[in-house]
PDB file of C-alpha atoms in Angstrom:
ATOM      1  CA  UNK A   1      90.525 183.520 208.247  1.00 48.00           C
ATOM      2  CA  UNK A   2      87.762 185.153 210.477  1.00 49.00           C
ATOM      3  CA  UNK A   3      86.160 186.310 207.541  1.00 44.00           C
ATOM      4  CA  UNK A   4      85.836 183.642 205.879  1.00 47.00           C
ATOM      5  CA  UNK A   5      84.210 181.329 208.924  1.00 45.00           C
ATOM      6  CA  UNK A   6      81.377 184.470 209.347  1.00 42.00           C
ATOM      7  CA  UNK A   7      81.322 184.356 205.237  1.00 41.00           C
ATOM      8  CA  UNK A   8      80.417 180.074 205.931  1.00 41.00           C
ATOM      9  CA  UNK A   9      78.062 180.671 209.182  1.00 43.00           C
ATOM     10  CA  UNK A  10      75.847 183.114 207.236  1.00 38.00           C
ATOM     11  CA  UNK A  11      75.674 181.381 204.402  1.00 40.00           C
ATOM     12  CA  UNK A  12      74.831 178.563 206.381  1.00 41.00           C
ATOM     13  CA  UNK A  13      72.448 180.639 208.816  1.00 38.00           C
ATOM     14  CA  UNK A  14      71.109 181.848 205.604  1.00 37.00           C
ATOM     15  CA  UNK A  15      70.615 178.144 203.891  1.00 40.00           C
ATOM     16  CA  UNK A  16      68.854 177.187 207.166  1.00 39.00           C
ATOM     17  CA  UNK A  17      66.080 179.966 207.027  1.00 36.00           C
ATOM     18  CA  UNK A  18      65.254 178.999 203.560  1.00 42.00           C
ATOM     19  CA  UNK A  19      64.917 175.835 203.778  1.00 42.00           C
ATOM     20  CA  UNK A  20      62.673 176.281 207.291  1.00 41.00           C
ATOM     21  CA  UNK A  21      60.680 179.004 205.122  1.00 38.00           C
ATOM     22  CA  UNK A  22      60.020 176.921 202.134  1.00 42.00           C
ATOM     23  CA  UNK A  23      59.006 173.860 204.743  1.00 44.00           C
ATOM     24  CA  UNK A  24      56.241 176.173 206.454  1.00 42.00           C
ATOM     25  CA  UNK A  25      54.852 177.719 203.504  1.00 50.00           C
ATOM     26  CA  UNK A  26      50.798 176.442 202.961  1.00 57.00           C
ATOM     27  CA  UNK A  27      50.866 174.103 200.245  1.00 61.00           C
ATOM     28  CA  UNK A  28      49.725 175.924 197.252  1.00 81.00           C
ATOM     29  CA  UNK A  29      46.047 175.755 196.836  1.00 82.00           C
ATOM     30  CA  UNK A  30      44.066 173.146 194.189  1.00 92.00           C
ATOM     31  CA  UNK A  31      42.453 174.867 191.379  1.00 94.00           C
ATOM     32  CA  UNK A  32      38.450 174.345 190.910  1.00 95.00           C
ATOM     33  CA  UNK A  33      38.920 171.689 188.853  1.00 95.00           C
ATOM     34  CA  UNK A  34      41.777 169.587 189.941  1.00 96.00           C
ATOM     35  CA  UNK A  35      40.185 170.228 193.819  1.00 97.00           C
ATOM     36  CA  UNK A  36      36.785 168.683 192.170  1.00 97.00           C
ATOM     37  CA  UNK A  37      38.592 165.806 190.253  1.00 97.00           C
ATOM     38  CA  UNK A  38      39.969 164.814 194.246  1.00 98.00           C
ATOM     39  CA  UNK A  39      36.784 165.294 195.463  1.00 98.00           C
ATOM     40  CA  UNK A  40      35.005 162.814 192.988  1.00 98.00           C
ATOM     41  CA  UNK A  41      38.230 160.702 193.323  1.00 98.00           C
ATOM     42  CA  UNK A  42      37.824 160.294 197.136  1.00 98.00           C
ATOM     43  CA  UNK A  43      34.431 160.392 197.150  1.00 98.00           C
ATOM     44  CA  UNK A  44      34.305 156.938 195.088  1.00 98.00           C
ATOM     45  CA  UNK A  45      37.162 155.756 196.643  1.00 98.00           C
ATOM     46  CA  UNK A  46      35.125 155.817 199.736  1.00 98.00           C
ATOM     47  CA  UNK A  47      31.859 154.853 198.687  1.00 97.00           C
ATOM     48  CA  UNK A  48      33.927 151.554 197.542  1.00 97.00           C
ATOM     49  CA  UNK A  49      35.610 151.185 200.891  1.00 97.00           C
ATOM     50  CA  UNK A  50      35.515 148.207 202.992  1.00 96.00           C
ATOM     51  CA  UNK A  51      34.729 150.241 205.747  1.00 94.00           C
ATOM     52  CA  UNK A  52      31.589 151.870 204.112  1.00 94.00           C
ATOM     53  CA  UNK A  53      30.227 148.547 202.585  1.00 93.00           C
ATOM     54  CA  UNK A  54      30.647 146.702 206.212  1.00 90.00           C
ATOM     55  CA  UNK A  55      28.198 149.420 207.204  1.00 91.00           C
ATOM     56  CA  UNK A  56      25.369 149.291 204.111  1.00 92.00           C
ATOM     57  CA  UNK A  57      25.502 150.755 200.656  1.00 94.00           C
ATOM     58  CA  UNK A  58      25.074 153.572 198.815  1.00 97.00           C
ATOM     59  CA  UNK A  59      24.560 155.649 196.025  1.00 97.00           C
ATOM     60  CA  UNK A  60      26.331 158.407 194.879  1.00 98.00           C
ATOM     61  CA  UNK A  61      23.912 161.256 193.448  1.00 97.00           C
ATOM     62  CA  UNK A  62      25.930 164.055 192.410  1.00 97.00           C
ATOM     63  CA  UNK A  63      29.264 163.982 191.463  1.00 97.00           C
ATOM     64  CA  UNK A  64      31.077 167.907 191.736  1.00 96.00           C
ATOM     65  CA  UNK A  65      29.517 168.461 188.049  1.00 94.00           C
ATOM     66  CA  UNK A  66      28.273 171.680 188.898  1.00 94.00           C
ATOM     67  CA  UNK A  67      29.082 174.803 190.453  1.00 94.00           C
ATOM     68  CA  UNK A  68      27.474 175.790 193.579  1.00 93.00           C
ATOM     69  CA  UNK A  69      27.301 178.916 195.299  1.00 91.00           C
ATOM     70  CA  UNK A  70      25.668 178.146 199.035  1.00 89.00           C
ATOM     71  CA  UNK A  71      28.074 179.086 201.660  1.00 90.00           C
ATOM     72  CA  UNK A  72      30.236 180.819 199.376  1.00 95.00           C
ATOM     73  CA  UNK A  73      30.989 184.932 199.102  1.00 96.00           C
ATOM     74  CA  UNK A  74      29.525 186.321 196.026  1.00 94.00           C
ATOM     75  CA  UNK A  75      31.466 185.804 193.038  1.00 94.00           C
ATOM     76  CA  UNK A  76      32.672 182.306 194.600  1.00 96.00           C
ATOM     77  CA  UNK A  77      31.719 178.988 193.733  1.00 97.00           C
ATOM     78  CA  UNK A  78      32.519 175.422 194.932  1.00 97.00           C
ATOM     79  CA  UNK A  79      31.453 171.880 194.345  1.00 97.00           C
ATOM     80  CA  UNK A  80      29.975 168.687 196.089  1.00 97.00           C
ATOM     81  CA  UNK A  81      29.949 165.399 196.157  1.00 98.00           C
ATOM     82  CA  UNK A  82      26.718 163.428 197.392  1.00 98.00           C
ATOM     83  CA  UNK A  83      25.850 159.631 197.689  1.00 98.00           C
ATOM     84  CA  UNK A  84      23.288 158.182 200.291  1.00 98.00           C
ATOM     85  CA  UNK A  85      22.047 154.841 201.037  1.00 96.00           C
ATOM     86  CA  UNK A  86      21.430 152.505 204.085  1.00 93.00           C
ATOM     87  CA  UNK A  87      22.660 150.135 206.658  1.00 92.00           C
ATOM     88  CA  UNK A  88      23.034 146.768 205.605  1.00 89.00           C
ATOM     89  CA  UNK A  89      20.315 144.580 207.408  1.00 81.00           C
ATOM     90  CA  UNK A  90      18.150 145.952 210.158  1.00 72.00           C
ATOM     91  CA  UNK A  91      19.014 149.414 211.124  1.00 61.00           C
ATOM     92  CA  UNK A  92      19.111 148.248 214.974  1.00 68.00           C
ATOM     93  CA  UNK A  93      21.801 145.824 214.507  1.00 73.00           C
ATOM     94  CA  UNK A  94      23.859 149.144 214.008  1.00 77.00           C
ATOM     95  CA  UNK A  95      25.659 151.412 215.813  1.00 84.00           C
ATOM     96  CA  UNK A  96      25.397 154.895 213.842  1.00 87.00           C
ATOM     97  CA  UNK A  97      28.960 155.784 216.061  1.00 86.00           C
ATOM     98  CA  UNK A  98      30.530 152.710 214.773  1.00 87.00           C
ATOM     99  CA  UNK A  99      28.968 152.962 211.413  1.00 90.00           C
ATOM    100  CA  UNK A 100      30.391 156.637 210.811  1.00 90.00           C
ATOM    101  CA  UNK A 101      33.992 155.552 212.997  1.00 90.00           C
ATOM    102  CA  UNK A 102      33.998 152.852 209.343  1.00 92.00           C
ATOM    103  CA  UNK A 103      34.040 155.597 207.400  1.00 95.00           C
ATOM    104  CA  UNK A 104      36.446 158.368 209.228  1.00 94.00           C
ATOM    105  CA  UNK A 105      38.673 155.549 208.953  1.00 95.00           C
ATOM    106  CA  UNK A 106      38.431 154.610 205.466  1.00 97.00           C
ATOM    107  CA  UNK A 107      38.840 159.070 204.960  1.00 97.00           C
ATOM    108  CA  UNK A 108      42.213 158.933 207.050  1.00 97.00           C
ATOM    109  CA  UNK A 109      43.247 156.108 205.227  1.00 97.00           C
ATOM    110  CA  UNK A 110      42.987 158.452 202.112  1.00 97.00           C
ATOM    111  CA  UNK A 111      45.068 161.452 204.448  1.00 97.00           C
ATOM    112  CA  UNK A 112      42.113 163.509 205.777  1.00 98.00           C
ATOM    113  CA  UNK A 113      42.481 164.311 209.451  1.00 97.00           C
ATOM    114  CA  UNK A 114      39.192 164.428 211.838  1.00 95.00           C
ATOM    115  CA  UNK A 115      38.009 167.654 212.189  1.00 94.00           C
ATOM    116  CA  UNK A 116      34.905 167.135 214.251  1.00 85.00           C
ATOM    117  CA  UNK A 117      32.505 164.109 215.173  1.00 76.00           C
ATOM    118  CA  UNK A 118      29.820 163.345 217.775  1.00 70.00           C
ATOM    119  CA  UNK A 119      31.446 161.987 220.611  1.00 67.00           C
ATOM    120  CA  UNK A 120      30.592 165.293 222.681  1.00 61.00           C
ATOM    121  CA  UNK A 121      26.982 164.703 222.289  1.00 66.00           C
ATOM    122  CA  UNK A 122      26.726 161.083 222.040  1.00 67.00           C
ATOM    123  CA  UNK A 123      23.198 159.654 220.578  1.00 77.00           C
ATOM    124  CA  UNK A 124      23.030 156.449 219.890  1.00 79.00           C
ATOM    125  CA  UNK A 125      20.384 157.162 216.620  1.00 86.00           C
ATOM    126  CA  UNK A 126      22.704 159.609 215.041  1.00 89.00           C
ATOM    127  CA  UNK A 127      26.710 160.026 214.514  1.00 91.00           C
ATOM    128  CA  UNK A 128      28.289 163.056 212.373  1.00 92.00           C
ATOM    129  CA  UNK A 129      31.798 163.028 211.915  1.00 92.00           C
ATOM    130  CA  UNK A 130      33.827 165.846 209.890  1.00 94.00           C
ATOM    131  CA  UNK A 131      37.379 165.455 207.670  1.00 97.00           C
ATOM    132  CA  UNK A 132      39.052 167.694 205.894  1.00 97.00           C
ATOM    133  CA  UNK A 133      42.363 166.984 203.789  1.00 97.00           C
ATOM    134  CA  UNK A 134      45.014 169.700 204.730  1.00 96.00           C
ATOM    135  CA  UNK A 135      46.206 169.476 201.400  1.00 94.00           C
ATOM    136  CA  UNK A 136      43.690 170.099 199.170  1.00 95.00           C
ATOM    137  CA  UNK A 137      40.991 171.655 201.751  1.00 95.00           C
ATOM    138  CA  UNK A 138      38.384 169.050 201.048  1.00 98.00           C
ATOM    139  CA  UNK A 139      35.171 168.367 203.529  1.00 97.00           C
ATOM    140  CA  UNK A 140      33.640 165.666 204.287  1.00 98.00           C
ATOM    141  CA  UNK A 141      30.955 165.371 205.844  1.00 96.00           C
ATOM    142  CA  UNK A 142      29.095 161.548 206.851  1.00 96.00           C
ATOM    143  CA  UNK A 143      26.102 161.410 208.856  1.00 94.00           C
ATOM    144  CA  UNK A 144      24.373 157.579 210.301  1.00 93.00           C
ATOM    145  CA  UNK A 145      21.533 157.769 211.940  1.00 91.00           C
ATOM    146  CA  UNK A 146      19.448 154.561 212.518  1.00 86.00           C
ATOM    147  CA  UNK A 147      16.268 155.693 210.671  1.00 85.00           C
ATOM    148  CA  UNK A 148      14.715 156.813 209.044  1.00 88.00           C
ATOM    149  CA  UNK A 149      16.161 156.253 205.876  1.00 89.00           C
ATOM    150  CA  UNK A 150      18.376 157.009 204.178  1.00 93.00           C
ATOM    151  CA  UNK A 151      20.941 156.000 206.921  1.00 93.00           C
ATOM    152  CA  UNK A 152      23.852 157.244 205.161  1.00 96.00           C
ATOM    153  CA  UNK A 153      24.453 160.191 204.182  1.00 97.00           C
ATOM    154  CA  UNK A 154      27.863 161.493 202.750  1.00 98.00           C
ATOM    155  CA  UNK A 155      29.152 165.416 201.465  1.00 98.00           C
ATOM    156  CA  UNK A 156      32.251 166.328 200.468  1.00 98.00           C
ATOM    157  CA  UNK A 157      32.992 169.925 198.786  1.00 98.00           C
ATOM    158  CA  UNK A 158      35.714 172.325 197.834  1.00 97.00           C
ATOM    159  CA  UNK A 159      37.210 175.262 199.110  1.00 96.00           C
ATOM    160  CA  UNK A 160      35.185 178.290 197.628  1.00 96.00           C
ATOM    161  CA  UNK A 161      37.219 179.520 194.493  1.00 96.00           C
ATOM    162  CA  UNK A 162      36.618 183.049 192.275  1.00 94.00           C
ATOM    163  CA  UNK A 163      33.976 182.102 189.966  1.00 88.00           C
ATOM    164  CA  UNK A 164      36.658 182.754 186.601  1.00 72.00           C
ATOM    165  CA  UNK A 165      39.018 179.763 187.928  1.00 51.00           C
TER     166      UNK A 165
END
């Protein structure tokens, strides 16, 4: 009878450490090209947002079709996703903070998390704000600055990957 309630607790001991190891495992890692389809997915999706066209417009000018190596080890590549434009209306009837707050917003709404922004050095001509997605590893980056223009400027890359994936 004893041994079979130890027989049940480590099985159940057991049970619990496997299911607490397989919940804090990393998620496994994008590959190039499914990491640069959700780049160019979320990139659209939030040059499209409400929260980006409240703010101005823009245009997106590269779209992850290429392989880039800056910031990368050798051997690595990743890829990026660019669109600028400007405020809608005057540039003074804008608040680059509030402008760039739009668009972290319209990124969390798509599950990045804020990794960085301005608020530590406040200037009322220029707001940067940084999210990444902890799934996938994607950056982006949005900068609003009231001039000159372009006003808005957005980057998103990948991770770095081997250059053979």
């Amino acid at each position: 009878m004893r041994l079979r309630g130890r027989c049940v607790s480590v099985a159940a001991l057991l049970a619990c450490l496997a299911v607490m190891s397989a919940c804090s495992a990393e998620p496994e890692r994008p590959s190039l090209k499914a990491a640069a389809a959700q780049l160019v997915a979320d990139g659209e999706k939030l040059v499209a947002s409400r929260e980006l066209t409240a703010a101005g417009t823009v245009t997106v000018t590269e779209r992850a079709d290429q392989d880039g190596e800056l910031g990368c080890l050798k051997g690595q590549v990743q890829r990026f996703f660019r669109a600028q434009g400007d405020l809608a209306g005057s540039p003074s009837a804008h608040s680059a903070g509030n402008s760039a707050g739009l668009m972290l917003s319209a990124l969390r709404n798509l599950g990045y998390d804020k990794i960085m922004d301005s608020l530590d050095i406040r200037d009322e001509n220029l707001s940067v704000t940084l999210a990444q997605n902890p799934k996938t590893g994607i950056i982006f980056l949005v900068a609003v600055r009231r001039s000159p223009e372009p006003n808005i400027m957005i980057v998103g890359k990948t991770n770095c990957y081997e250059r053979s994936e």
